[in-house]
Amino acid sequence: MDISVIIPSTQVAVAQGDMDGTKSWEDWHQIMGHINQGALEQLFNKNMVNGMKVDRDSPCNYFCEACVQAKHQIASYPQESKSKSNSVGNLTVTDVWGPTGTQSLQGNSYFVTFTNMCSCLTIAGFMKSTKDIFKPYKAYDVKYTRL
């Protein structure tokens, strides 16, 4: 087996500072994994990080785009569907989940649910593969046509 070492021709600086290692508050914020300013100042004031030199003239109220984006929230998933149906079989909602980390005793790795939105009848089916979806669908179809 041939093993070769590849040495990059250029290096990228994560943060720039003075020759003595002094960096701005914003640089240290990024180096320390985007921790909040209070925690960063505590690390500095209590001398908890070896070699942490801060440019005292650098602003401590910097804007960090990465932190703003990380704090964005997505609207929560509604507890109840707004889709309603007045007749059985008119609207069916389905969901396939898997593969599971562990197969069932029968060798199934997926499950599917079918929910009739008028009666709220839900049927769950178990499958070895997503290709096996027709069998659970037929079981659901038989149940809802009896309603």
PDB file of C-alpha atoms in Angstrom:
ATOM      1  CA  MET A   1       0.000   0.000   0.000  1.00  0.00           C
ATOM      2  CA  ASP A   2       1.370   3.411  -0.996  1.00  0.00           C
ATOM      3  CA  ILE A   3       0.810   6.224   1.475  1.00  0.00           C
ATOM      4  CA  SER A   4       1.557   9.779   0.517  1.00  0.00           C
ATOM      5  CA  VAL A   5       1.319  12.972   2.505  1.00  0.00           C
ATOM      6  CA  ILE A   6      -0.376  15.919   0.872  1.00  0.00           C
ATOM      7  CA  ILE A   7       0.653  19.311   2.198  1.00  0.00           C
ATOM      8  CA  PRO A   8      -1.647  22.174   1.198  1.00  0.00           C
ATOM      9  CA  SER A   9       0.056  24.952  -0.737  1.00  0.00           C
ATOM     10  CA  THR A  10      -1.882  27.680   1.057  1.00  0.00           C
ATOM     11  CA  GLN A  11      -3.149  28.031   4.571  1.00  0.00           C
ATOM     12  CA  VAL A  12      -6.341  29.761   5.618  1.00  0.00           C
ATOM     13  CA  ALA A  13      -6.404  31.907   8.734  1.00  0.00           C
ATOM     14  CA  VAL A  14      -9.464  31.417  10.941  1.00  0.00           C
ATOM     15  CA  ALA A  15      -8.962  34.780  12.633  1.00  0.00           C
ATOM     16  CA  GLN A  16      -6.391  37.490  12.208  1.00  0.00           C
ATOM     17  CA  GLY A  17      -4.715  39.361  15.009  1.00  0.00           C
ATOM     18  CA  ASP A  18      -1.562  41.196  15.925  1.00  0.00           C
ATOM     19  CA  MET A  19       1.821  39.495  15.898  1.00  0.00           C
ATOM     20  CA  ASP A  20       1.502  38.832  19.635  1.00  0.00           C
ATOM     21  CA  GLY A  21      -1.769  36.904  19.130  1.00  0.00           C
ATOM     22  CA  THR A  22      -4.144  39.715  20.059  1.00  0.00           C
ATOM     23  CA  LYS A  23      -7.545  39.287  18.437  1.00  0.00           C
ATOM     24  CA  SER A  24     -10.804  41.217  18.444  1.00  0.00           C
ATOM     25  CA  TRP A  25     -13.831  40.212  20.529  1.00  0.00           C
ATOM     26  CA  GLU A  26     -15.548  39.110  17.326  1.00  0.00           C
ATOM     27  CA  ASP A  27     -12.586  36.909  16.351  1.00  0.00           C
ATOM     28  CA  TRP A  28     -12.635  35.245  19.781  1.00  0.00           C
ATOM     29  CA  HIS A  29     -16.413  34.843  19.540  1.00  0.00           C
ATOM     30  CA  GLN A  30     -15.939  32.825  16.335  1.00  0.00           C
ATOM     31  CA  ILE A  31     -12.916  30.889  17.612  1.00  0.00           C
ATOM     32  CA  MET A  32     -14.807  29.837  20.749  1.00  0.00           C
ATOM     33  CA  GLY A  33     -17.767  28.484  18.785  1.00  0.00           C
ATOM     34  CA  HIS A  34     -20.028  31.553  18.813  1.00  0.00           C
ATOM     35  CA  ILE A  35     -20.468  31.733  22.588  1.00  0.00           C
ATOM     36  CA  ASN A  36     -22.248  34.797  23.965  1.00  0.00           C
ATOM     37  CA  GLN A  37     -20.319  37.952  24.792  1.00  0.00           C
ATOM     38  CA  GLY A  38     -20.815  37.639  28.563  1.00  0.00           C
ATOM     39  CA  ALA A  39     -19.305  34.164  28.638  1.00  0.00           C
ATOM     40  CA  LEU A  40     -16.467  35.314  26.401  1.00  0.00           C
ATOM     41  CA  GLU A  41     -15.661  38.217  28.728  1.00  0.00           C
ATOM     42  CA  GLN A  42     -15.781  35.864  31.711  1.00  0.00           C
ATOM     43  CA  LEU A  43     -13.239  33.555  30.045  1.00  0.00           C
ATOM     44  CA  PHE A  44     -10.975  36.539  29.440  1.00  0.00           C
ATOM     45  CA  ASN A  45     -11.417  38.289  32.819  1.00  0.00           C
ATOM     46  CA  LYS A  46     -10.834  35.107  34.827  1.00  0.00           C
ATOM     47  CA  ASN A  47      -7.851  34.178  32.639  1.00  0.00           C
ATOM     48  CA  MET A  48      -9.434  30.810  31.836  1.00  0.00           C
ATOM     49  CA  VAL A  49      -7.946  30.477  28.326  1.00  0.00           C
ATOM     50  CA  ASN A  50      -4.175  30.317  27.921  1.00  0.00           C
ATOM     51  CA  GLY A  51      -2.949  32.851  25.382  1.00  0.00           C
ATOM     52  CA  MET A  52      -6.272  34.675  25.040  1.00  0.00           C
ATOM     53  CA  LYS A  53      -5.292  38.237  24.204  1.00  0.00           C
ATOM     54  CA  VAL A  54      -8.073  40.663  23.332  1.00  0.00           C
ATOM     55  CA  ASP A  55      -7.803  43.997  21.569  1.00  0.00           C
ATOM     56  CA  ARG A  56      -9.542  46.138  24.190  1.00  0.00           C
ATOM     57  CA  ASP A  57     -10.366  48.759  21.535  1.00  0.00           C
ATOM     58  CA  SER A  58     -12.372  46.252  19.474  1.00  0.00           C
ATOM     59  CA  PRO A  59     -16.152  46.602  19.754  1.00  0.00           C
ATOM     60  CA  CYS A  60     -17.941  44.072  21.942  1.00  0.00           C
ATOM     61  CA  ASN A  61     -21.313  44.748  20.295  1.00  0.00           C
ATOM     62  CA  TYR A  62     -20.436  43.249  16.900  1.00  0.00           C
ATOM     63  CA  PHE A  63     -23.015  41.713  14.544  1.00  0.00           C
ATOM     64  CA  CYS A  64     -22.664  37.966  13.904  1.00  0.00           C
ATOM     65  CA  GLU A  65     -24.666  36.790  10.889  1.00  0.00           C
ATOM     66  CA  ALA A  66     -24.134  33.106  11.749  1.00  0.00           C
ATOM     67  CA  CYS A  67     -25.650  33.598  15.219  1.00  0.00           C
ATOM     68  CA  VAL A  68     -28.665  35.440  13.791  1.00  0.00           C
ATOM     69  CA  GLN A  69     -29.329  32.687  11.257  1.00  0.00           C
ATOM     70  CA  ALA A  70     -28.937  29.979  13.889  1.00  0.00           C
ATOM     71  CA  LYS A  71     -31.606  31.606  16.045  1.00  0.00           C
ATOM     72  CA  HIS A  72     -34.254  31.765  13.313  1.00  0.00           C
ATOM     73  CA  GLN A  73     -37.257  29.663  14.144  1.00  0.00           C
ATOM     74  CA  ILE A  74     -39.561  27.722  11.908  1.00  0.00           C
ATOM     75  CA  ALA A  75     -43.281  27.940  12.594  1.00  0.00           C
ATOM     76  CA  SER A  76     -44.437  25.032  14.707  1.00  0.00           C
ATOM     77  CA  TYR A  77     -46.308  22.175  13.110  1.00  0.00           C
ATOM     78  CA  PRO A  78     -50.078  22.554  13.666  1.00  0.00           C
ATOM     79  CA  GLN A  79     -51.660  20.241  16.247  1.00  0.00           C
ATOM     80  CA  GLU A  80     -54.686  19.669  14.037  1.00  0.00           C
ATOM     81  CA  SER A  81     -55.070  19.617  10.288  1.00  0.00           C
ATOM     82  CA  LYS A  82     -57.063  22.398   8.660  1.00  0.00           C
ATOM     83  CA  SER A  83     -58.038  19.968   5.898  1.00  0.00           C
ATOM     84  CA  LYS A  84     -61.467  18.568   6.625  1.00  0.00           C
ATOM     85  CA  SER A  85     -63.698  16.274   4.649  1.00  0.00           C
ATOM     86  CA  ASN A  86     -67.465  15.813   4.779  1.00  0.00           C
ATOM     87  CA  SER A  87     -67.597  12.340   3.274  1.00  0.00           C
ATOM     88  CA  VAL A  88     -65.793   9.109   4.081  1.00  0.00           C
ATOM     89  CA  GLY A  89     -63.077   8.308   1.564  1.00  0.00           C
ATOM     90  CA  ASN A  90     -62.988  11.800   0.098  1.00  0.00           C
ATOM     91  CA  LEU A  91     -59.680  12.790   1.736  1.00  0.00           C
ATOM     92  CA  THR A  92     -57.006  10.409   2.991  1.00  0.00           C
ATOM     93  CA  VAL A  93     -53.713  11.504   4.520  1.00  0.00           C
ATOM     94  CA  THR A  94     -50.782   9.094   4.419  1.00  0.00           C
ATOM     95  CA  ASP A  95     -47.295   8.996   5.890  1.00  0.00           C
ATOM     96  CA  VAL A  96     -44.446   6.542   5.354  1.00  0.00           C
ATOM     97  CA  TRP A  97     -41.724   6.282   8.013  1.00  0.00           C
ATOM     98  CA  GLY A  98     -38.429   4.419   7.923  1.00  0.00           C
ATOM     99  CA  PRO A  99     -36.114   2.758   7.613  1.00  0.00           C
ATOM    100  CA  THR A 100     -35.891   1.932  11.287  1.00  0.00           C
ATOM    101  CA  GLY A 101     -32.548   1.283  12.925  1.00  0.00           C
ATOM    102  CA  THR A 102     -33.625  -2.238  13.892  1.00  0.00           C
ATOM    103  CA  GLN A 103     -35.897  -4.578  11.975  1.00  0.00           C
ATOM    104  CA  SER A 104     -38.962  -6.058  13.647  1.00  0.00           C
ATOM    105  CA  LEU A 105     -39.158  -9.798  14.329  1.00  0.00           C
ATOM    106  CA  GLN A 106     -41.036 -10.104  11.032  1.00  0.00           C
ATOM    107  CA  GLY A 107     -38.240  -8.244   9.196  1.00  0.00           C
ATOM    108  CA  ASN A 108     -40.124  -4.950   8.767  1.00  0.00           C
ATOM    109  CA  SER A 109     -38.178  -1.701   8.545  1.00  0.00           C
ATOM    110  CA  TYR A 110     -40.950   0.714   7.502  1.00  0.00           C
ATOM    111  CA  PHE A 111     -44.452   1.606   8.519  1.00  0.00           C
ATOM    112  CA  VAL A 112     -47.187   3.568   6.809  1.00  0.00           C
ATOM    113  CA  THR A 113     -50.313   5.232   8.153  1.00  0.00           C
ATOM    114  CA  PHE A 114     -53.512   6.030   6.283  1.00  0.00           C
ATOM    115  CA  THR A 115     -55.955   8.433   7.960  1.00  0.00           C
ATOM    116  CA  ASN A 116     -59.461   9.141   6.699  1.00  0.00           C
ATOM    117  CA  MET A 117     -60.046  12.837   7.406  1.00  0.00           C
ATOM    118  CA  CYS A 118     -63.828  12.497   7.793  1.00  0.00           C
ATOM    119  CA  SER A 119     -63.956   9.619  10.276  1.00  0.00           C
ATOM    120  CA  CYS A 120     -60.379  10.054  11.629  1.00  0.00           C
ATOM    121  CA  LEU A 121     -59.920   6.295  11.153  1.00  0.00           C
ATOM    122  CA  THR A 122     -56.199   5.535  11.024  1.00  0.00           C
ATOM    123  CA  ILE A 123     -54.722   2.258   9.833  1.00  0.00           C
ATOM    124  CA  ALA A 124     -51.008   1.477  10.264  1.00  0.00           C
ATOM    125  CA  GLY A 125     -49.228  -1.051   8.097  1.00  0.00           C
ATOM    126  CA  PHE A 126     -45.754  -2.501   8.389  1.00  0.00           C
ATOM    127  CA  MET A 127     -43.437  -3.200   5.458  1.00  0.00           C
ATOM    128  CA  LYS A 128     -40.035  -4.652   4.663  1.00  0.00           C
ATOM    129  CA  SER A 129     -39.628  -2.152   1.824  1.00  0.00           C
ATOM    130  CA  THR A 130     -41.495   0.879   0.526  1.00  0.00           C
ATOM    131  CA  LYS A 131     -42.312  -1.242  -2.515  1.00  0.00           C
ATOM    132  CA  ASP A 132     -44.677  -3.255  -0.266  1.00  0.00           C
ATOM    133  CA  ILE A 133     -47.071  -0.333   0.269  1.00  0.00           C
ATOM    134  CA  PHE A 134     -49.967  -1.832  -1.707  1.00  0.00           C
ATOM    135  CA  LYS A 135     -50.806  -4.455   0.948  1.00  0.00           C
ATOM    136  CA  PRO A 136     -51.322  -1.929   3.806  1.00  0.00           C
ATOM    137  CA  TYR A 137     -53.231   0.324   1.418  1.00  0.00           C
ATOM    138  CA  LYS A 138     -55.617  -2.501   0.530  1.00  0.00           C
ATOM    139  CA  ALA A 139     -56.193  -3.167   4.264  1.00  0.00           C
ATOM    140  CA  TYR A 140     -57.066   0.505   4.722  1.00  0.00           C
ATOM    141  CA  ASP A 141     -59.289   0.512   1.631  1.00  0.00           C
ATOM    142  CA  VAL A 142     -61.295  -2.459   2.947  1.00  0.00           C
ATOM    143  CA  LYS A 143     -61.784  -0.771   6.362  1.00  0.00           C
ATOM    144  CA  TYR A 144     -62.891   2.624   5.111  1.00  0.00           C
ATOM    145  CA  THR A 145     -65.347   1.229   2.532  1.00  0.00           C
ATOM    146  CA  ARG A 146     -67.152  -0.496   5.437  1.00  0.00           C
ATOM    147  CA  LEU A 147     -67.784   2.840   7.196  1.00  0.00           C
TER     148      LEU A 147
END
